[in-house]
Coordinates of N, CA and C in Angstrom, one line a residue:
X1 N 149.6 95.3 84.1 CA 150.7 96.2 84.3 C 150.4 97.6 84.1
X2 N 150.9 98.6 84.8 CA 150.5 99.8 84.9 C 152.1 100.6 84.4
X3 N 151.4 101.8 83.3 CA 152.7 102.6 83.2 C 152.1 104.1 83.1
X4 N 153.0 105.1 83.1 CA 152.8 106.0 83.1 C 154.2 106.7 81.9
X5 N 153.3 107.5 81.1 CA 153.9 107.9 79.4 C 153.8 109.5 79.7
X6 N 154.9 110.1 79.9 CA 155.0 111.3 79.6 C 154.8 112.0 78.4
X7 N 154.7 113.2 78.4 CA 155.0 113.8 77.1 C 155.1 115.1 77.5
X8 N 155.6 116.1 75.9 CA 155.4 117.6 76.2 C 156.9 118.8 76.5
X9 N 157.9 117.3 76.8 CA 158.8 118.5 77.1 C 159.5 119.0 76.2
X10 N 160.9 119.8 76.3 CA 161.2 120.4 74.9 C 162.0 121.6 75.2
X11 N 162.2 122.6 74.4 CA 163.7 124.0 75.0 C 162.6 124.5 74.3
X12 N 162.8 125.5 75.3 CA 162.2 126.9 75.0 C 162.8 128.1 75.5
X13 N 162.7 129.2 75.3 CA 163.6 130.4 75.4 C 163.3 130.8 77.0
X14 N 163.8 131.5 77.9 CA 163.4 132.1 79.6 C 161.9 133.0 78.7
X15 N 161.1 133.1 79.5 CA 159.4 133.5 79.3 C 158.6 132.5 79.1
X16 N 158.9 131.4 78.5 CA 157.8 130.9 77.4 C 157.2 130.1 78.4
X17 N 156.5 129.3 78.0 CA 155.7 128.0 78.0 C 155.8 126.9 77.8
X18 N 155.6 125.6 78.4 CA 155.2 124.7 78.1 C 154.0 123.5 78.9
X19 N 153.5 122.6 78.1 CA 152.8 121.7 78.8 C 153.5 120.4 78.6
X20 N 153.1 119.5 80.3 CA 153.9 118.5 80.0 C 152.3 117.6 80.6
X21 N 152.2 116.6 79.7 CA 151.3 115.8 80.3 C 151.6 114.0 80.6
X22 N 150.7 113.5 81.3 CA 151.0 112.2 81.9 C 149.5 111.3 81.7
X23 N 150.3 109.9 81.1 CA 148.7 109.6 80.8 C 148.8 107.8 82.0
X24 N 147.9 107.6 82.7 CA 148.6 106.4 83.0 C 148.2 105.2 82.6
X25 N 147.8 104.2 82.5 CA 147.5 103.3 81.4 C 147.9 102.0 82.0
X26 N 147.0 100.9 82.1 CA 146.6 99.7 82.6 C 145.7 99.2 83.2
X27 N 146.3 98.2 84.2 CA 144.8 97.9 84.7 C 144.6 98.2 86.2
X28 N 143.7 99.6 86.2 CA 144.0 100.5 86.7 C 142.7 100.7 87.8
X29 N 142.4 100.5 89.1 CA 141.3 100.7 89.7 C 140.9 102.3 90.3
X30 N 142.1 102.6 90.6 CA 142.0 103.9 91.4 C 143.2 104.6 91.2
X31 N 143.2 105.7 91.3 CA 144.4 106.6 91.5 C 144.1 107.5 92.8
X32 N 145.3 107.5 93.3 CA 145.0 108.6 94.7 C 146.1 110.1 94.2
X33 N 147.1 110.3 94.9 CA 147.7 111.6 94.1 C 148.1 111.5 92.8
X34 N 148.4 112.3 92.1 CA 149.2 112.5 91.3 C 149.9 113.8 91.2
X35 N 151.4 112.9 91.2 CA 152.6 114.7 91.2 C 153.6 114.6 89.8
X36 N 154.1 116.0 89.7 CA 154.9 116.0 89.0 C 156.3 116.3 89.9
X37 N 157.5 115.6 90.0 CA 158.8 115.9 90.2 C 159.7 116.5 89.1
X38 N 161.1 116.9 89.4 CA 161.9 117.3 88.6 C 163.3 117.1 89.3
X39 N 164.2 116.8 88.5 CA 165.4 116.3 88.7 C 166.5 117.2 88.1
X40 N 167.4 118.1 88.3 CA 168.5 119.0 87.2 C 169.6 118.8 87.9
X41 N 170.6 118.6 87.3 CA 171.6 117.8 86.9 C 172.6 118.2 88.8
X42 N 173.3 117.3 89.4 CA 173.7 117.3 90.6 C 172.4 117.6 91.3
X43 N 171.4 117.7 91.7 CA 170.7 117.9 92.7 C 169.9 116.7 92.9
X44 N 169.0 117.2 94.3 CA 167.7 115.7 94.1 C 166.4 116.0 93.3
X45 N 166.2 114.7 93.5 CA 164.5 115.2 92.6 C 163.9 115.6 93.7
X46 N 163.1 116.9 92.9 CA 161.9 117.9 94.5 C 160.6 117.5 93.5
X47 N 159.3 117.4 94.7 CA 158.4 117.8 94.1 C 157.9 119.6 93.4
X48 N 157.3 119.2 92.4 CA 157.0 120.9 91.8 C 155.0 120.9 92.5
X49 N 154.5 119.5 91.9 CA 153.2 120.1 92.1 C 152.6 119.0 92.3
X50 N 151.6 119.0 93.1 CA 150.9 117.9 93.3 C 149.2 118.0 93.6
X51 N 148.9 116.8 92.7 CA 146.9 117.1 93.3 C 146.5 116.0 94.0
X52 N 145.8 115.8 94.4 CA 144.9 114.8 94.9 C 143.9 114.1 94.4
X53 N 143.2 113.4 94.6 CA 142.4 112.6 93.7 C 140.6 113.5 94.4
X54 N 140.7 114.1 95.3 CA 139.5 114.9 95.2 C 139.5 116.8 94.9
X55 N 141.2 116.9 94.0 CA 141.3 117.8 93.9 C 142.2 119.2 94.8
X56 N 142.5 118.7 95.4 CA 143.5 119.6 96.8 C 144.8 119.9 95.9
X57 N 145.7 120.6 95.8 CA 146.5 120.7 95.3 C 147.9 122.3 96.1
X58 N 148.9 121.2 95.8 CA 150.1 121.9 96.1 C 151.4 122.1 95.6
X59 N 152.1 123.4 95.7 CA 153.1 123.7 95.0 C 154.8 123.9 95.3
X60 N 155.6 123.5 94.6 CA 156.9 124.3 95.3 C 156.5 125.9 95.4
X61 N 157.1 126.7 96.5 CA 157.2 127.7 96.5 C 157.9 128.5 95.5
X62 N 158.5 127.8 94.6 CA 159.8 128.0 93.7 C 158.8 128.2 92.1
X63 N 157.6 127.8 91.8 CA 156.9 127.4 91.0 C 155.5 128.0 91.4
X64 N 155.3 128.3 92.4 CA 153.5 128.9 92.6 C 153.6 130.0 92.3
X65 N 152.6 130.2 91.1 CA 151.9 131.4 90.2 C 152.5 131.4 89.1
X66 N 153.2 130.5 88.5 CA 153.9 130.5 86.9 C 152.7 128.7 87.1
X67 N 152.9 127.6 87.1 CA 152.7 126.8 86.9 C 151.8 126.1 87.4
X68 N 150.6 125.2 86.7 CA 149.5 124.8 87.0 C 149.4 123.3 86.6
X69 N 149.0 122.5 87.9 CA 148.3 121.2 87.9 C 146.9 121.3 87.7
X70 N 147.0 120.0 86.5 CA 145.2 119.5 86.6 C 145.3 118.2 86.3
X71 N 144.2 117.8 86.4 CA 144.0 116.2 86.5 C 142.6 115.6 85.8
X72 N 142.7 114.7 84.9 CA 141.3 114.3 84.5 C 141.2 113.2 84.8
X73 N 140.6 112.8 85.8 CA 140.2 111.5 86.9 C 139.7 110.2 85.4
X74 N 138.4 110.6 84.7 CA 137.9 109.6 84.1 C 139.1 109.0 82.6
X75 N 140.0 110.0 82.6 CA 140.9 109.3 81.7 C 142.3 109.6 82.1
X76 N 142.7 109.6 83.2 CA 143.6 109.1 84.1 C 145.3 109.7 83.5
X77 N 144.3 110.8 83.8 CA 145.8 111.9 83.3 C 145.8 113.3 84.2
X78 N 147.4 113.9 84.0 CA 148.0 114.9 84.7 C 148.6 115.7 84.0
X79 N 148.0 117.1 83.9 CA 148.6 118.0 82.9 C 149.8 118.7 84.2
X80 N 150.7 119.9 83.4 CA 151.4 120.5 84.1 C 152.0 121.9 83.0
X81 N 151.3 122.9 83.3 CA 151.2 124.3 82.3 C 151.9 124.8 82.8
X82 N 152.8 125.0 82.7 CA 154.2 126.1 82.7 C 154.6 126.9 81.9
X83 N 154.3 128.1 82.9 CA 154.2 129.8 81.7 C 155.4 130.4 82.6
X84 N 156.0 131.2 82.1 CA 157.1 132.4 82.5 C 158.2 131.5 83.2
X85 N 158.7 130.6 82.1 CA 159.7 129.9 82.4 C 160.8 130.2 82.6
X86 N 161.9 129.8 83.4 CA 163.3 130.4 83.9 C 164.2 129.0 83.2
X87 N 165.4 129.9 83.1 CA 166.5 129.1 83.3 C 166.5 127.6 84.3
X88 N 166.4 128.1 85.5 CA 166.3 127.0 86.8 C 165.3 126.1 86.8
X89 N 164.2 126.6 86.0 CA 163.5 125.3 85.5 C 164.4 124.1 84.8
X90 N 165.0 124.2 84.3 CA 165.7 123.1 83.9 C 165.9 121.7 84.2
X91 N 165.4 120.8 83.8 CA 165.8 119.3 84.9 C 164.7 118.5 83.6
X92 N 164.9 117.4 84.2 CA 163.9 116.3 83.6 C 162.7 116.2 84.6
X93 N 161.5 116.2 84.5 CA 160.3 116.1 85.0 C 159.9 114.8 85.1
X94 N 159.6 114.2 86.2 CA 158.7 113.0 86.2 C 157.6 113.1 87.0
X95 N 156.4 112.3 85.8 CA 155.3 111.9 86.9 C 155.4 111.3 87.7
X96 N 154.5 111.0 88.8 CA 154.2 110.1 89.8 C 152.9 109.7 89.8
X97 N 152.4 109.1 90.5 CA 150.8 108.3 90.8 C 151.2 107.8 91.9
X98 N 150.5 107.6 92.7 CA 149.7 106.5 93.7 C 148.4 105.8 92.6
X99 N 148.8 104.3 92.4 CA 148.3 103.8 91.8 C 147.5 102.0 92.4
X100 N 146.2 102.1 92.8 CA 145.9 101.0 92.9 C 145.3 99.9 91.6
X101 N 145.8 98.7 91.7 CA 145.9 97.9 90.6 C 144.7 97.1 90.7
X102 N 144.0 97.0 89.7 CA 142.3 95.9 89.8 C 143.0 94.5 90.2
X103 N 142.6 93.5 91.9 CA 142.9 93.1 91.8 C 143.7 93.1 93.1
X104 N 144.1 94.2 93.6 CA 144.9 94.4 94.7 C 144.5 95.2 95.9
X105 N 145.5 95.2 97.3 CA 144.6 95.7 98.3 C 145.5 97.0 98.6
X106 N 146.2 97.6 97.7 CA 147.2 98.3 98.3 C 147.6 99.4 97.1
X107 N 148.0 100.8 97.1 CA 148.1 101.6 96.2 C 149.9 101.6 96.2
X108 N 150.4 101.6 95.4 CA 151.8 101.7 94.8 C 152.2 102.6 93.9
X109 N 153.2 103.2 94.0 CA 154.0 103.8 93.6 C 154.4 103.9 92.2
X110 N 154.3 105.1 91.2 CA 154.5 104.0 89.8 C 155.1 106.0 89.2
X111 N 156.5 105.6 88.1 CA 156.7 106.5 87.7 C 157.2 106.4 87.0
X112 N 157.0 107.7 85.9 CA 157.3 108.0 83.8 C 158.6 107.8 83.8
X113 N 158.8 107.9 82.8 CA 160.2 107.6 82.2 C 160.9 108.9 82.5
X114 N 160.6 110.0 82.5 CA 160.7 111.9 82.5 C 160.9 112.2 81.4
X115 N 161.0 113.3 81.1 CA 161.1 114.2 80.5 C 161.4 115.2 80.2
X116 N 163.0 115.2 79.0 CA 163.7 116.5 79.6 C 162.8 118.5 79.1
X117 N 163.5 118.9 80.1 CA 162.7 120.2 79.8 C 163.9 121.0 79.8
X118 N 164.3 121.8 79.1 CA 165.1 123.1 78.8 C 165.1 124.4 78.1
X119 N 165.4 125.3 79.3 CA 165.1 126.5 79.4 C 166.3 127.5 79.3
X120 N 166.3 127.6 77.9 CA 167.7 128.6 77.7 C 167.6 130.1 77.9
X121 N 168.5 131.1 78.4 CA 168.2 132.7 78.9 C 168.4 133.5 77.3

């Protein structure tokens, strides 16, 4: 069984910071992307940032140059650094993965519980 464990979110004041990380955990052959989404309250979940499993990476326009994706392949995690935070950051964050399972011929879909993030002015 494969899951994916958030952490990191939290209220912080408009400017600040935070890190939200993703660890994924099972039995686990490969990983292909890994993104972070976000969800705030009446809208849809959009993606914010995404990498790839050889490192490619992309951003909401809404989010590029305050916030940074990384990835550590050999222990199967997803950071997400978020500096010069706004108000409209606001929402619950979820990981994502493309996740192939030892065992299978096909990569699947697999995502955190989220994690709320709030950002007071």
């Amino acid at each position: 069984q494969v899951q994916l464990l958030e952490s990191g979110g939290g209220l912080v004041q408009a400017g600040g910071s935070l890190r939200l990380s993703c660890a994924a955990s099972g039995d686990i052959w490969s990983i292909n992307d890994m993104n972070w989404y976000r969800q705030a309250p009446g809208k849809q979940r959009e993606l914010v940032a995404g990498i790839t499993l050889g490192g490619s990476i992309n951003y909401a326009s809404s989010v590029k140059g305050r916030f940074t994706i990384s990835r550590d392949n050999p222990k199967n995690t997803v950071d997400l650094q978020m500096n010069s935070l706004k108000p409209e950051d606001t929402a619950v964050y979820f990981c994502h993965a493309e996740i192939l399972q030892r065992g299978t011929t096909s990569f699947n879909n697999y995502w955190g519980q989220g994690t709320q993030v709030t950002i007071s002015s």
